[in-house]
């Protein structure tokens, strides 16, 4: 159920376990890095997102795959010109 809002901010209905908060923070960090990389077209940020993403178990394969995908869609991803 949604949390009640107070002064434009959401207040938690209950306290979250620290482990859950850590997982949510890491997932949010990956999303933030991916969005930043997409806007700036910087592969270094893409690589950083891969490194902090615990769901990605084969980092080398992920780096290779994302470069292949970006190259295949270069026509709609001009910000990644150097890939």
mmCIF file of N, CA, C and O in Angstrom:
data_model
loop_
_atom_site.group_PDB
_atom_site.id
_atom_site.type_symbol
_atom_site.label_atom_id
_atom_site.label_comp_id
_atom_site.label_asym_id
_atom_site.label_seq_id
_atom_site.Cartn_x
_atom_site.Cartn_y
_atom_site.Cartn_z
ATOM 1 N N UNK A 1 0.852 -1.176 0.000
ATOM 2 C CA UNK A 1 0.000 0.000 0.000
ATOM 3 C C UNK A 1 0.893 1.232 0.000
ATOM 4 O O UNK A 1 1.999 1.208 0.560
ATOM 5 N N UNK A 2 0.465 2.312 -0.618
ATOM 6 C CA UNK A 2 1.313 3.505 -0.701
ATOM 7 C C UNK A 2 1.541 4.139 0.661
ATOM 8 O O UNK A 2 0.711 4.038 1.559
ATOM 9 N N UNK A 3 2.667 4.790 0.789
ATOM 10 C CA UNK A 3 2.991 5.505 2.018
ATOM 11 C C UNK A 3 2.255 6.836 2.047
ATOM 12 O O UNK A 3 2.079 7.472 1.021
ATOM 13 N N UNK A 4 1.853 7.278 3.222
ATOM 14 C CA UNK A 4 1.201 8.591 3.312
ATOM 15 C C UNK A 4 2.210 9.712 3.068
ATOM 16 O O UNK A 4 3.370 9.608 3.444
ATOM 17 N N UNK A 5 1.758 10.749 2.388
ATOM 18 C CA UNK A 5 2.636 11.883 2.091
ATOM 19 C C UNK A 5 2.514 12.947 3.174
ATOM 20 O O UNK A 5 1.454 13.153 3.747
ATOM 21 N N UNK A 6 3.608 13.596 3.457
ATOM 22 C CA UNK A 6 3.634 14.684 4.421
ATOM 23 C C UNK A 6 4.558 15.763 3.874
ATOM 24 O O UNK A 6 5.730 15.505 3.620
ATOM 25 N N UNK A 7 4.035 16.954 3.656
ATOM 26 C CA UNK A 7 4.827 18.055 3.119
ATOM 27 C C UNK A 7 5.492 17.688 1.788
ATOM 28 O O UNK A 7 6.630 18.031 1.535
ATOM 29 N N UNK A 8 4.776 16.954 0.946
ATOM 30 C CA UNK A 8 5.313 16.607 -0.352
ATOM 31 C C UNK A 8 6.314 15.464 -0.353
ATOM 32 O O UNK A 8 6.874 15.119 -1.375
ATOM 33 N N UNK A 9 6.566 14.862 0.790
ATOM 34 C CA UNK A 9 7.507 13.741 0.894
ATOM 35 C C UNK A 9 6.754 12.527 1.405
ATOM 36 O O UNK A 9 5.832 12.638 2.184
ATOM 37 N N UNK A 10 7.202 11.378 0.965
ATOM 38 C CA UNK A 10 6.593 10.136 1.435
ATOM 39 C C UNK A 10 7.236 9.687 2.728
ATOM 40 O O UNK A 10 8.446 9.768 2.890
ATOM 41 N N UNK A 11 6.414 9.255 3.637
ATOM 42 C CA UNK A 11 6.896 8.718 4.913
ATOM 43 C C UNK A 11 6.731 7.212 4.889
ATOM 44 O O UNK A 11 5.705 6.710 4.437
ATOM 45 N N UNK A 12 7.721 6.462 5.347
ATOM 46 C CA UNK A 12 7.582 5.002 5.341
ATOM 47 C C UNK A 12 6.466 4.543 6.262
ATOM 48 O O UNK A 12 6.245 5.125 7.318
ATOM 49 N N UNK A 13 5.753 3.517 5.818
ATOM 50 C CA UNK A 13 4.697 2.929 6.638
ATOM 51 C C UNK A 13 5.330 2.146 7.776
ATOM 52 O O UNK A 13 4.825 2.097 8.879
ATOM 53 N N UNK A 14 6.472 1.496 7.484
ATOM 54 C CA UNK A 14 7.202 0.746 8.498
ATOM 55 C C UNK A 14 8.688 0.818 8.161
ATOM 56 O O UNK A 14 9.056 1.237 7.075
ATOM 57 N N UNK A 15 9.509 0.447 9.081
ATOM 58 C CA UNK A 15 10.950 0.441 8.848
ATOM 59 C C UNK A 15 11.323 -0.737 7.950
ATOM 60 O O UNK A 15 10.799 -1.835 8.104
ATOM 61 N N UNK A 16 12.216 -0.498 7.032
ATOM 62 C CA UNK A 16 12.705 -1.558 6.146
ATOM 63 C C UNK A 16 13.943 -2.186 6.749
ATOM 64 O O UNK A 16 14.756 -1.491 7.359
ATOM 65 N N UNK A 17 14.111 -3.478 6.549
ATOM 66 C CA UNK A 17 15.349 -4.108 7.010
ATOM 67 C C UNK A 17 16.549 -3.500 6.272
ATOM 68 O O UNK A 17 16.451 -3.141 5.094
ATOM 69 N N UNK A 18 17.660 -3.366 6.952
ATOM 70 C CA UNK A 18 18.856 -2.752 6.367
ATOM 71 C C UNK A 18 19.278 -3.465 5.090
ATOM 72 O O UNK A 18 19.695 -2.826 4.124
ATOM 73 N N UNK A 19 19.177 -4.772 5.041
ATOM 74 C CA UNK A 19 19.561 -5.537 3.856
ATOM 75 C C UNK A 19 18.711 -5.129 2.653
ATOM 76 O O UNK A 19 19.221 -4.956 1.551
ATOM 77 N N UNK A 20 17.411 -4.965 2.862
ATOM 78 C CA UNK A 20 16.514 -4.553 1.788
ATOM 79 C C UNK A 20 16.849 -3.143 1.314
ATOM 80 O O UNK A 20 16.867 -2.863 0.118
ATOM 81 N N UNK A 21 17.141 -2.256 2.241
ATOM 82 C CA UNK A 21 17.513 -0.894 1.880
ATOM 83 C C UNK A 21 18.795 -0.892 1.058
ATOM 84 O O UNK A 21 18.916 -0.143 0.092
ATOM 85 N N UNK A 22 19.748 -1.740 1.409
ATOM 86 C CA UNK A 22 20.999 -1.839 0.662
ATOM 87 C C UNK A 22 20.735 -2.310 -0.763
ATOM 88 O O UNK A 22 21.285 -1.758 -1.717
ATOM 89 N N UNK A 23 19.892 -3.310 -0.922
ATOM 90 C CA UNK A 23 19.560 -3.823 -2.255
ATOM 91 C C UNK A 23 18.883 -2.733 -3.086
ATOM 92 O O UNK A 23 19.241 -2.516 -4.250
ATOM 93 N N UNK A 24 17.932 -2.034 -2.498
ATOM 94 C CA UNK A 24 17.236 -0.955 -3.209
ATOM 95 C C UNK A 24 18.200 0.154 -3.608
ATOM 96 O O UNK A 24 18.124 0.685 -4.728
ATOM 97 N N UNK A 25 19.131 0.490 -2.726
ATOM 98 C CA UNK A 25 20.115 1.519 -3.028
ATOM 99 C C UNK A 25 20.996 1.096 -4.197
ATOM 100 O O UNK A 25 21.262 1.880 -5.106
ATOM 101 N N UNK A 26 21.451 -0.159 -4.200
ATOM 102 C CA UNK A 26 22.306 -0.651 -5.287
ATOM 103 C C UNK A 26 21.574 -0.665 -6.623
ATOM 104 O O UNK A 26 22.126 -0.275 -7.644
ATOM 105 N N UNK A 27 20.316 -1.107 -6.614
ATOM 106 C CA UNK A 27 19.524 -1.122 -7.846
ATOM 107 C C UNK A 27 19.328 0.304 -8.353
ATOM 108 O O UNK A 27 19.472 0.574 -9.552
ATOM 109 N N UNK A 28 19.032 1.218 -7.461
ATOM 110 C CA UNK A 28 18.866 2.618 -7.848
ATOM 111 C C UNK A 28 20.158 3.194 -8.407
ATOM 112 O O UNK A 28 20.132 3.964 -9.375
ATOM 113 N N UNK A 29 21.279 2.821 -7.833
ATOM 114 C CA UNK A 29 22.574 3.296 -8.324
ATOM 115 C C UNK A 29 22.822 2.806 -9.745
ATOM 116 O O UNK A 29 23.305 3.565 -10.598
ATOM 117 N N UNK A 30 22.495 1.556 -10.021
ATOM 118 C CA UNK A 30 22.652 1.015 -11.371
ATOM 119 C C UNK A 30 21.778 1.796 -12.350
ATOM 120 O O UNK A 30 22.235 2.188 -13.433
ATOM 121 N N UNK A 31 20.530 2.054 -11.974
ATOM 122 C CA UNK A 31 19.620 2.798 -12.851
ATOM 123 C C UNK A 31 20.134 4.211 -13.081
ATOM 124 O O UNK A 31 20.080 4.722 -14.206
ATOM 125 N N UNK A 32 20.625 4.846 -12.041
ATOM 126 C CA UNK A 32 21.153 6.204 -12.165
ATOM 127 C C UNK A 32 22.353 6.227 -13.109
ATOM 128 O O UNK A 32 22.452 7.091 -13.983
ATOM 129 N N UNK A 33 23.263 5.276 -12.947
ATOM 130 C CA UNK A 33 24.436 5.209 -13.818
ATOM 131 C C UNK A 33 24.044 4.921 -15.262
ATOM 132 O O UNK A 33 24.605 5.522 -16.194
ATOM 133 N N UNK A 34 23.099 4.017 -15.469
ATOM 134 C CA UNK A 34 22.658 3.690 -16.828
ATOM 135 C C UNK A 34 22.037 4.914 -17.509
ATOM 136 O O UNK A 34 22.317 5.181 -18.687
ATOM 137 N N UNK A 35 21.232 5.657 -16.775
ATOM 138 C CA UNK A 35 20.613 6.858 -17.336
ATOM 139 C C UNK A 35 21.669 7.912 -17.654
ATOM 140 O O UNK A 35 21.633 8.538 -18.718
ATOM 141 N N UNK A 36 22.615 8.086 -16.750
ATOM 142 C CA UNK A 36 23.691 9.061 -16.973
ATOM 143 C C UNK A 36 24.522 8.666 -18.192
ATOM 144 O O UNK A 36 24.877 9.506 -19.016
ATOM 145 N N UNK A 37 24.848 7.393 -18.315
ATOM 146 C CA UNK A 37 25.617 6.907 -19.462
ATOM 147 C C UNK A 37 24.858 7.146 -20.762
ATOM 148 O O UNK A 37 25.450 7.551 -21.771
ATOM 149 N N UNK A 38 23.557 6.902 -20.753
ATOM 150 C CA UNK A 38 22.743 7.095 -21.950
ATOM 151 C C UNK A 38 22.708 8.558 -22.383
ATOM 152 O O UNK A 38 22.781 8.862 -23.569
ATOM 153 N N UNK A 39 22.617 9.449 -21.422
ATOM 154 C CA UNK A 39 22.564 10.878 -21.743
ATOM 155 C C UNK A 39 23.926 11.371 -22.235
ATOM 156 O O UNK A 39 24.019 12.077 -23.243
ATOM 157 N N UNK A 40 24.987 10.971 -21.543
ATOM 158 C CA UNK A 40 26.321 11.476 -21.862
ATOM 159 C C UNK A 40 27.028 10.684 -22.956
ATOM 160 O O UNK A 40 27.998 11.166 -23.537
ATOM 161 N N UNK A 41 26.580 9.450 -23.212
ATOM 162 C CA UNK A 41 27.236 8.621 -24.209
ATOM 163 C C UNK A 41 28.639 8.198 -23.797
ATOM 164 O O UNK A 41 29.522 8.084 -24.633
ATOM 165 N N UNK A 42 28.821 7.946 -22.508
ATOM 166 C CA UNK A 42 30.147 7.595 -21.987
ATOM 167 C C UNK A 42 30.201 6.131 -21.577
ATOM 168 O O UNK A 42 29.531 5.700 -20.643
ATOM 169 N N UNK A 43 31.031 5.366 -22.284
ATOM 170 C CA UNK A 43 31.165 3.944 -22.001
ATOM 171 C C UNK A 43 31.762 3.673 -20.628
ATOM 172 O O UNK A 43 31.486 2.638 -20.033
ATOM 173 N N UNK A 44 32.551 4.590 -20.113
ATOM 174 C CA UNK A 44 33.113 4.406 -18.775
ATOM 175 C C UNK A 44 32.003 4.306 -17.733
ATOM 176 O O UNK A 44 32.104 3.534 -16.787
ATOM 177 N N UNK A 45 30.943 5.080 -17.937
ATOM 178 C CA UNK A 45 29.817 5.043 -16.999
ATOM 179 C C UNK A 45 29.022 3.756 -17.197
ATOM 180 O O UNK A 45 28.542 3.162 -16.228
ATOM 181 N N UNK A 46 28.890 3.301 -18.450
ATOM 182 C CA UNK A 46 28.244 2.014 -18.718
ATOM 183 C C UNK A 46 28.985 0.914 -17.972
ATOM 184 O O UNK A 46 28.386 0.074 -17.298
ATOM 185 N N UNK A 47 30.317 0.926 -18.089
ATOM 186 C CA UNK A 47 31.134 -0.084 -17.410
ATOM 187 C C UNK A 47 30.974 -0.016 -15.897
ATOM 188 O O UNK A 47 30.931 -1.050 -15.214
ATOM 189 N N UNK A 48 30.861 1.188 -15.365
ATOM 190 C CA UNK A 48 30.663 1.347 -13.922
ATOM 191 C C UNK A 48 29.324 0.749 -13.496
ATOM 192 O O UNK A 48 29.230 0.074 -12.468
ATOM 193 N N UNK A 49 28.280 0.971 -14.309
ATOM 194 C CA UNK A 49 26.963 0.403 -14.006
ATOM 195 C C UNK A 49 27.036 -1.121 -13.986
ATOM 196 O O UNK A 49 26.453 -1.767 -13.115
ATOM 197 N N UNK A 50 27.760 -1.687 -14.930
ATOM 198 C CA UNK A 50 27.920 -3.142 -14.977
ATOM 199 C C UNK A 50 28.645 -3.632 -13.728
ATOM 200 O O UNK A 50 28.266 -4.637 -13.124
ATOM 201 N N UNK A 51 29.682 -2.930 -13.321
ATOM 202 C CA UNK A 51 30.470 -3.347 -12.155
ATOM 203 C C UNK A 51 29.669 -3.340 -10.864
ATOM 204 O O UNK A 51 29.846 -4.211 -10.020
ATOM 205 N N UNK A 52 28.782 -2.376 -10.688
ATOM 206 C CA UNK A 52 28.037 -2.293 -9.425
ATOM 207 C C UNK A 52 26.758 -3.120 -9.436
ATOM 208 O O UNK A 52 26.124 -3.285 -8.399
ATOM 209 N N UNK A 53 26.401 -3.669 -10.601
ATOM 210 C CA UNK A 53 25.163 -4.452 -10.708
ATOM 211 C C UNK A 53 25.421 -5.892 -10.278
ATOM 212 O O UNK A 53 26.067 -6.659 -10.978
ATOM 213 N N UNK A 54 24.887 -6.266 -9.127
ATOM 214 C CA UNK A 54 25.087 -7.614 -8.597
ATOM 215 C C UNK A 54 24.338 -8.673 -9.395
ATOM 216 O O UNK A 54 24.631 -9.857 -9.277
ATOM 217 N N UNK A 55 23.378 -8.262 -10.224
ATOM 218 C CA UNK A 55 22.649 -9.217 -11.054
ATOM 219 C C UNK A 55 23.479 -9.675 -12.249
ATOM 220 O O UNK A 55 23.178 -10.687 -12.858
ATOM 221 N N UNK A 56 24.511 -8.909 -12.578
ATOM 222 C CA UNK A 56 25.386 -9.257 -13.698
ATOM 223 C C UNK A 56 26.550 -10.071 -13.148
ATOM 224 O O UNK A 56 27.424 -9.539 -12.468
ATOM 225 N N UNK A 57 26.561 -11.354 -13.462
ATOM 226 C CA UNK A 57 27.589 -12.232 -12.900
ATOM 227 C C UNK A 57 28.823 -12.334 -13.787
ATOM 228 O O UNK A 57 29.913 -12.568 -13.289
ATOM 229 N N UNK A 58 28.667 -12.168 -15.094
ATOM 230 C CA UNK A 58 29.808 -12.230 -16.018
ATOM 231 C C UNK A 58 30.041 -10.824 -16.565
ATOM 232 O O UNK A 58 29.464 -10.428 -17.582
ATOM 233 N N UNK A 59 30.864 -10.068 -15.863
ATOM 234 C CA UNK A 59 31.094 -8.660 -16.199
ATOM 235 C C UNK A 59 31.711 -8.511 -17.590
ATOM 236 O O UNK A 59 31.327 -7.629 -18.355
ATOM 237 N N UNK A 60 32.662 -9.367 -17.925
ATOM 238 C CA UNK A 60 33.331 -9.291 -19.223
ATOM 239 C C UNK A 60 32.328 -9.511 -20.357
ATOM 240 O O UNK A 60 32.312 -8.761 -21.338
ATOM 241 N N UNK A 61 31.500 -10.532 -20.231
ATOM 242 C CA UNK A 61 30.486 -10.812 -21.251
ATOM 243 C C UNK A 61 29.490 -9.664 -21.363
ATOM 244 O O UNK A 61 29.052 -9.313 -22.468
ATOM 245 N N UNK A 62 29.122 -9.071 -20.231
ATOM 246 C CA UNK A 62 28.179 -7.950 -20.240
ATOM 247 C C UNK A 62 28.768 -6.748 -20.964
ATOM 248 O O UNK A 62 28.078 -6.092 -21.760
ATOM 249 N N UNK A 63 30.039 -6.444 -20.696
ATOM 250 C CA UNK A 63 30.690 -5.320 -21.384
ATOM 251 C C UNK A 63 30.720 -5.567 -22.892
ATOM 252 O O UNK A 63 30.473 -4.659 -23.679
ATOM 253 N N UNK A 64 31.031 -6.778 -23.289
ATOM 254 C CA UNK A 64 31.067 -7.126 -24.711
ATOM 255 C C UNK A 64 29.671 -7.014 -25.319
ATOM 256 O O UNK A 64 29.497 -6.437 -26.404
ATOM 257 N N UNK A 65 28.676 -7.556 -24.644
ATOM 258 C CA UNK A 65 27.299 -7.547 -25.163
ATOM 259 C C UNK A 65 26.765 -6.127 -25.319
ATOM 260 O O UNK A 65 26.139 -5.808 -26.338
ATOM 261 N N UNK A 66 27.009 -5.266 -24.332
ATOM 262 C CA UNK A 66 26.469 -3.904 -24.429
ATOM 263 C C UNK A 66 27.132 -3.136 -25.558
ATOM 264 O O UNK A 66 26.492 -2.365 -26.265
ATOM 265 N N UNK A 67 28.420 -3.382 -25.783
ATOM 266 C CA UNK A 67 29.099 -2.720 -26.898
ATOM 267 C C UNK A 67 28.529 -3.197 -28.231
ATOM 268 O O UNK A 67 28.332 -2.399 -29.150
ATOM 269 N N UNK A 68 28.253 -4.490 -28.339
ATOM 270 C CA UNK A 68 27.637 -5.025 -29.557
ATOM 271 C C UNK A 68 26.251 -4.419 -29.777
ATOM 272 O O UNK A 68 25.893 -4.053 -30.904
ATOM 273 N N UNK A 69 25.463 -4.311 -28.700
ATOM 274 C CA UNK A 69 24.115 -3.753 -28.826
ATOM 275 C C UNK A 69 24.149 -2.275 -29.208
ATOM 276 O O UNK A 69 23.369 -1.832 -30.058
ATOM 277 N N UNK A 70 25.044 -1.530 -28.597
ATOM 278 C CA UNK A 70 25.149 -0.105 -28.924
ATOM 279 C C UNK A 70 25.598 0.063 -30.372
ATOM 280 O O UNK A 70 25.061 0.894 -31.106
ATOM 281 N N UNK A 71 26.561 -0.727 -30.813
ATOM 282 C CA UNK A 71 27.029 -0.647 -32.204
ATOM 283 C C UNK A 71 25.909 -1.012 -33.175
ATOM 284 O O UNK A 71 25.742 -0.369 -34.223
ATOM 285 N N UNK A 72 25.116 -2.018 -32.832
ATOM 286 C CA UNK A 72 24.023 -2.451 -33.708
ATOM 287 C C UNK A 72 22.934 -1.392 -33.830
ATOM 288 O O UNK A 72 22.213 -1.357 -34.825
ATOM 289 N N UNK A 73 22.812 -0.534 -32.828
ATOM 290 C CA UNK A 73 21.774 0.492 -32.824
ATOM 291 C C UNK A 73 22.369 1.896 -32.857
ATOM 292 O O UNK A 73 21.763 2.843 -32.364
ATOM 293 N N UNK A 74 23.527 2.014 -33.490
ATOM 294 C CA UNK A 74 24.228 3.299 -33.541
ATOM 295 C C UNK A 74 23.387 4.396 -34.189
ATOM 296 O O UNK A 74 23.535 5.568 -33.840
ATOM 297 N N UNK A 75 22.487 4.012 -35.089
ATOM 298 C CA UNK A 75 21.659 5.007 -35.763
ATOM 299 C C UNK A 75 20.728 5.746 -34.809
ATOM 300 O O UNK A 75 20.338 6.887 -35.084
ATOM 301 N N UNK A 76 20.372 5.129 -33.690
ATOM 302 C CA UNK A 76 19.489 5.788 -32.723
ATOM 303 C C UNK A 76 20.214 6.126 -31.412
ATOM 304 O O UNK A 76 19.585 6.591 -30.461
ATOM 305 N N UNK A 77 21.514 5.881 -31.384
ATOM 306 C CA UNK A 77 22.325 6.192 -30.198
ATOM 307 C C UNK A 77 23.548 7.028 -30.607
ATOM 308 O O UNK A 77 24.685 6.642 -30.363
ATOM 309 N N UNK A 78 23.325 8.187 -31.200
ATOM 310 C CA UNK A 78 24.457 8.989 -31.689
ATOM 311 C C UNK A 78 25.404 9.473 -30.583
ATOM 312 O O UNK A 78 26.558 9.782 -30.859
ATOM 313 N N UNK A 79 24.920 9.498 -29.343
ATOM 314 C CA UNK A 79 25.774 9.941 -28.246
ATOM 315 C C UNK A 79 26.916 8.964 -27.983
ATOM 316 O O UNK A 79 27.905 9.311 -27.357
ATOM 317 N N UNK A 80 26.804 7.732 -28.486
ATOM 318 C CA UNK A 80 27.849 6.724 -28.315
ATOM 319 C C UNK A 80 28.646 6.576 -29.614
ATOM 320 O O UNK A 80 28.874 5.472 -30.096
ATOM 321 N N UNK A 81 29.121 7.640 -30.170
ATOM 322 C CA UNK A 81 29.805 7.611 -31.461
ATOM 323 C C UNK A 81 31.111 6.830 -31.444
ATOM 324 O O UNK A 81 31.507 6.286 -32.452
ATOM 325 N N UNK A 82 31.770 6.767 -30.317
ATOM 326 C CA UNK A 82 33.110 6.152 -30.271
ATOM 327 C C UNK A 82 33.079 4.648 -30.089
ATOM 328 O O UNK A 82 34.122 4.017 -30.061
ATOM 329 N N UNK A 83 31.910 4.029 -29.987
ATOM 330 C CA UNK A 83 31.824 2.577 -29.750
ATOM 331 C C UNK A 83 31.964 1.836 -31.065
ATOM 332 O O UNK A 83 31.436 2.171 -32.061
#
